[in-house]
mmCIF file of C-alpha atoms in Angstrom:
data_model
loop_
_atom_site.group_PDB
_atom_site.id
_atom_site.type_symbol
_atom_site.label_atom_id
_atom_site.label_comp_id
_atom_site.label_asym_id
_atom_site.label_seq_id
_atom_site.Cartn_x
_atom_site.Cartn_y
_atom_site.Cartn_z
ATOM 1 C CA UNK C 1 115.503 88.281 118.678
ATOM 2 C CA UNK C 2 113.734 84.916 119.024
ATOM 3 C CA UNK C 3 110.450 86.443 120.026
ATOM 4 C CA UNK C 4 110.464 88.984 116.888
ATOM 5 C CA UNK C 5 111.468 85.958 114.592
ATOM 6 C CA UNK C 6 108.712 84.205 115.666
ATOM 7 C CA UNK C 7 106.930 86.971 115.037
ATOM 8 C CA UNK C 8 107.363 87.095 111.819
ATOM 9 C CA UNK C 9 107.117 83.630 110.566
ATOM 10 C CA UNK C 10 103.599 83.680 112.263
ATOM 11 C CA UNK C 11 103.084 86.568 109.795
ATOM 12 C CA UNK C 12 104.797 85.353 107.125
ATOM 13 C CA UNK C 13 102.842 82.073 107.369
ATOM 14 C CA UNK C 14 99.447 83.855 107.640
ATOM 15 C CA UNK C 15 100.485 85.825 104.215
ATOM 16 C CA UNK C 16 101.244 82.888 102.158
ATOM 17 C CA UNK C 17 98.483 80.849 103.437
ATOM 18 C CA UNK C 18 96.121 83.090 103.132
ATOM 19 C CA UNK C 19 98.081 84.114 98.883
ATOM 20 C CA UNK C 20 97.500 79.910 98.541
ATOM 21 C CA UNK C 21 93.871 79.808 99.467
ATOM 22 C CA UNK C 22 91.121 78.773 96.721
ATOM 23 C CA UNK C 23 94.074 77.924 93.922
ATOM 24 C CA UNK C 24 93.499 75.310 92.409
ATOM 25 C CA UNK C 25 95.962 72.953 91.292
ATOM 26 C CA UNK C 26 95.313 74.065 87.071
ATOM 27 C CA UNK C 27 95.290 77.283 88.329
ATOM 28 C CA UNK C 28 98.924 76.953 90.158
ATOM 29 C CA UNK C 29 100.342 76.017 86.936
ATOM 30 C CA UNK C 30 99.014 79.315 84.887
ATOM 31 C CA UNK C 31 101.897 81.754 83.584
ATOM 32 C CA UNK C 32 101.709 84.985 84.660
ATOM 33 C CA UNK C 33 102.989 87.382 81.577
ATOM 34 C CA UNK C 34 105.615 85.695 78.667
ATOM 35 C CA UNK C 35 108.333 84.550 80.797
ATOM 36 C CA UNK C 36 106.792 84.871 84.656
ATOM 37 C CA UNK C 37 106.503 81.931 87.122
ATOM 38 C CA UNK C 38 103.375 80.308 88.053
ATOM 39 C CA UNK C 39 101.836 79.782 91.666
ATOM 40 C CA UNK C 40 103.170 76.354 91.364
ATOM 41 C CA UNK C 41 106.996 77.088 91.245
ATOM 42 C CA UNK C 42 106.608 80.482 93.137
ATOM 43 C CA UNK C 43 105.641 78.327 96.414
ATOM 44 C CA UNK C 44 107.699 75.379 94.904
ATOM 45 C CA UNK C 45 110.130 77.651 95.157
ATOM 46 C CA UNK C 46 109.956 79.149 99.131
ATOM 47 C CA UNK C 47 109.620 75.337 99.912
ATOM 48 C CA UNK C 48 112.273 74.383 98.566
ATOM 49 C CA UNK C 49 114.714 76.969 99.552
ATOM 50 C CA UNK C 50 113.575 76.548 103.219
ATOM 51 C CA UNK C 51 114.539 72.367 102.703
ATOM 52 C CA UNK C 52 118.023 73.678 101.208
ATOM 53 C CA UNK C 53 118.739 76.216 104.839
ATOM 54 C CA UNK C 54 116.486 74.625 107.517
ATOM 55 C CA UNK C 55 118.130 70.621 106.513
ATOM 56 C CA UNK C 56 121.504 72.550 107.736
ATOM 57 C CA UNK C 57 119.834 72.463 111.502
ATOM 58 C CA UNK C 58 118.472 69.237 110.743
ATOM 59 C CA UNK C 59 115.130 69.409 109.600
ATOM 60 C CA UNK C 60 114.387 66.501 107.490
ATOM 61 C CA UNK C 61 113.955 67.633 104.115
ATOM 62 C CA UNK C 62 109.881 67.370 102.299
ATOM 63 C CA UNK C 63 110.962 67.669 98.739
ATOM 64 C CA UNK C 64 113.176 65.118 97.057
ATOM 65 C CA UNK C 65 116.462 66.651 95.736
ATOM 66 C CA UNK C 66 114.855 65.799 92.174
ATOM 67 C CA UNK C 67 111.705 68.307 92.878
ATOM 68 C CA UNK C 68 113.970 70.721 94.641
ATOM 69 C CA UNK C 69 115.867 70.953 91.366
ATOM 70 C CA UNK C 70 113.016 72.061 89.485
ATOM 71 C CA UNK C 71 112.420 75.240 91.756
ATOM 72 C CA UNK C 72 115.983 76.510 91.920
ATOM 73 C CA UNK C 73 116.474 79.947 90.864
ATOM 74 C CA UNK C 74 117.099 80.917 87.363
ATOM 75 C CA UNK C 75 114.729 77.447 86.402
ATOM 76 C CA UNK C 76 113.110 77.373 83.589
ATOM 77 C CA UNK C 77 109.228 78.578 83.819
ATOM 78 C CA UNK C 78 107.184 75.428 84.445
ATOM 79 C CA UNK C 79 104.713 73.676 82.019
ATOM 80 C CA UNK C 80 101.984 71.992 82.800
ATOM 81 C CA UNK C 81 102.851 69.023 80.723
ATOM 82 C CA UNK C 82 105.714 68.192 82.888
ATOM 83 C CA UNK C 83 104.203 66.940 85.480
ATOM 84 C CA UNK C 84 105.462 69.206 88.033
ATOM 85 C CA UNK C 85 104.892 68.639 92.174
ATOM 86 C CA UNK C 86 101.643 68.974 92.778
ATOM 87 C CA UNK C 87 100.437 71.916 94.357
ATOM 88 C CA UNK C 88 98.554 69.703 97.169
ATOM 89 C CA UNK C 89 102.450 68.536 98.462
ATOM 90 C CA UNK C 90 103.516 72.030 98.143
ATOM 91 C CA UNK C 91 100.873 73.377 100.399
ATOM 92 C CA UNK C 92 101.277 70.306 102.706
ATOM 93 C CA UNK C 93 105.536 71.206 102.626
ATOM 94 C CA UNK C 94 104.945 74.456 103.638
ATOM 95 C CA UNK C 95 102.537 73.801 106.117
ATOM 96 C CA UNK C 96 105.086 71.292 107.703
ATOM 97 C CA UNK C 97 107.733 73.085 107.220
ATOM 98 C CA UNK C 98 106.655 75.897 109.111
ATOM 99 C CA UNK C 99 105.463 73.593 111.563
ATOM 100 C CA UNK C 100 109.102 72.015 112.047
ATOM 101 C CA UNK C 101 110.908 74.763 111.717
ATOM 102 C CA UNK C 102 109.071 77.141 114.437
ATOM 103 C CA UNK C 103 110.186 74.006 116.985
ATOM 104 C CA UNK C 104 113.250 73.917 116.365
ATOM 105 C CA UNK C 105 113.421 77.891 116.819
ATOM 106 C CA UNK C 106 111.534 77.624 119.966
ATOM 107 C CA UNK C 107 114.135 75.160 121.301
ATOM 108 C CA UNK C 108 117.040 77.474 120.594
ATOM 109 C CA UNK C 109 117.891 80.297 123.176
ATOM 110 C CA UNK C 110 118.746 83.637 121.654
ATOM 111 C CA UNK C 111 122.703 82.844 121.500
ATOM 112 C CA UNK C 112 121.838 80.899 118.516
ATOM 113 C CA UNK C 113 121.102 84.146 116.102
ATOM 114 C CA UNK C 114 123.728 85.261 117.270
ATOM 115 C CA UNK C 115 125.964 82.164 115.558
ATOM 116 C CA UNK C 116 128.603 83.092 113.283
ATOM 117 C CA UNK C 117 128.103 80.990 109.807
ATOM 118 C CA UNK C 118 130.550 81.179 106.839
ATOM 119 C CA UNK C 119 130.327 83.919 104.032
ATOM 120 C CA UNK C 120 130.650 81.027 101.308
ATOM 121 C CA UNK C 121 127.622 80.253 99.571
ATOM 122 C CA UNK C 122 125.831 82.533 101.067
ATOM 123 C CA UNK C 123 122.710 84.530 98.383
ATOM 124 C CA UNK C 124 124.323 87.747 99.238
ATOM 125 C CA UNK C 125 127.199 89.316 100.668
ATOM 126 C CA UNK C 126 126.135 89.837 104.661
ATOM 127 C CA UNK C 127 128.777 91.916 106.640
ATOM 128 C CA UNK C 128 129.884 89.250 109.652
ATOM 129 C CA UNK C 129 127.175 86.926 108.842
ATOM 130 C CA UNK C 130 125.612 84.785 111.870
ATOM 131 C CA UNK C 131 122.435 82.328 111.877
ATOM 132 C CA UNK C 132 120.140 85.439 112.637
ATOM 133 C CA UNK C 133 120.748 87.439 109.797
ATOM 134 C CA UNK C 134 120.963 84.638 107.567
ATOM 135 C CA UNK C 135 117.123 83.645 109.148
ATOM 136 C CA UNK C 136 115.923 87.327 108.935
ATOM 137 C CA UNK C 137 117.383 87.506 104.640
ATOM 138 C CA UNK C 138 115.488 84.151 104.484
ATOM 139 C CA UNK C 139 112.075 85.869 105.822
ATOM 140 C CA UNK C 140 112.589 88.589 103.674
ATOM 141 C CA UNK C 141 112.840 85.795 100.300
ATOM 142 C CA UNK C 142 109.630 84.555 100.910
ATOM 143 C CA UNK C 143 107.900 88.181 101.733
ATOM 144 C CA UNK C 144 108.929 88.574 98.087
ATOM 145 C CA UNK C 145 108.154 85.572 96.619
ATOM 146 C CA UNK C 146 104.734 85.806 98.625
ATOM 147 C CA UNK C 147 103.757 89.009 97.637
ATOM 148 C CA UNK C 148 104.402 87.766 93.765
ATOM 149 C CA UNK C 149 101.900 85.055 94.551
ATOM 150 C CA UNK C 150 99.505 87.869 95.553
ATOM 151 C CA UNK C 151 99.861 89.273 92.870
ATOM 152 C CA UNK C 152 99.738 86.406 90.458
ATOM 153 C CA UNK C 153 96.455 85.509 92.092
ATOM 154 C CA UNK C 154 94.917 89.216 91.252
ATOM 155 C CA UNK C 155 96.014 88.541 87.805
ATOM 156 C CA UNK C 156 93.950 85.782 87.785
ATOM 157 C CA UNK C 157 90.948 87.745 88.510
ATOM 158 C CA UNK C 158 90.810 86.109 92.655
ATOM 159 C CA UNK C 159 89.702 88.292 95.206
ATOM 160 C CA UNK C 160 92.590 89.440 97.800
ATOM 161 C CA UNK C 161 92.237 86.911 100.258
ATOM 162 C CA UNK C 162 94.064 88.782 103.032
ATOM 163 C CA UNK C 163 90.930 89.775 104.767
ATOM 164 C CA UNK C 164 91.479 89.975 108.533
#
């Protein structure tokens, strides 16, 4: 299992790298639709819900627990004239994030996915939950919240930058 989860964080990574390229920092903070997120709190966002789950194996957190409020879910959209986390740090979180995180994977043997963790607090109800599914739902949040970005990014009249 630790191969394939490697796997796909590598292609995770690629994704959202590739959904971040040429955005601008103005251009982070533009609404897409009434009441949709911007770029800004859609990455804010995967950032800070990997500090939240990868700070339980002790990764040291990027974000402050003040900017991690600011991208929990059900937040209000964010305005530019707040002053939100720049999109430069955001970038440069998930960058090192990923970074961290795939070491401390690589240092694990496969036991570890197979860890049982409690069901409290968990986003979802997962049937005999251990570390691995918990990892795999986690992957899954930010294939979401990255293909928004892709999306939001079209909107904006950007060329798909997922050329390979």
């Amino acid at each position: 299992m630790k191969t394939e989860y490697l796997t796909l964080l590598s292609m995770a990574n690629f994704t959202l790298s590739r959904n971040l390229e040429n955005i601008t920092n103005e251009e982070s903070l533009n609404r897409i639709g009434e009441n949709g997120n911007c770029i800004n709190w859609l990455a804010g966002h995967i950032l800070s819900v990997r500090d939240a789950v990868f700070s339980n194996f002790g990764m040291v957190k990027f974000l402050s627990e003040e900017e991690c409020k600011r991208y929990e879910r059900g937040s209000a959209p964010i305005d530019a004239s707040e002053n939100p986390v720049s999109f430069q740090k955001i970038k440069e979180g998930l960058a090192t994030t990923y970074s961290r995180w795939t070491d401390i994977i690589k240092s694990k043997d496969e036991d570890f996915f197979d860890t049982p963790i409690p069901a409290e607090g968990l986003p979802l109800p997962i049937p005999e939950p251990t570390i691995g599914k918990l990892l795999f739902i986690l992957a899954y949040h930010e294939g979401y919240h990255t293909g928004q970005i892709g999306l939001a990014q079209r909107a904006m009249g950007k060329e798909f930058s997922l050329k390979l």
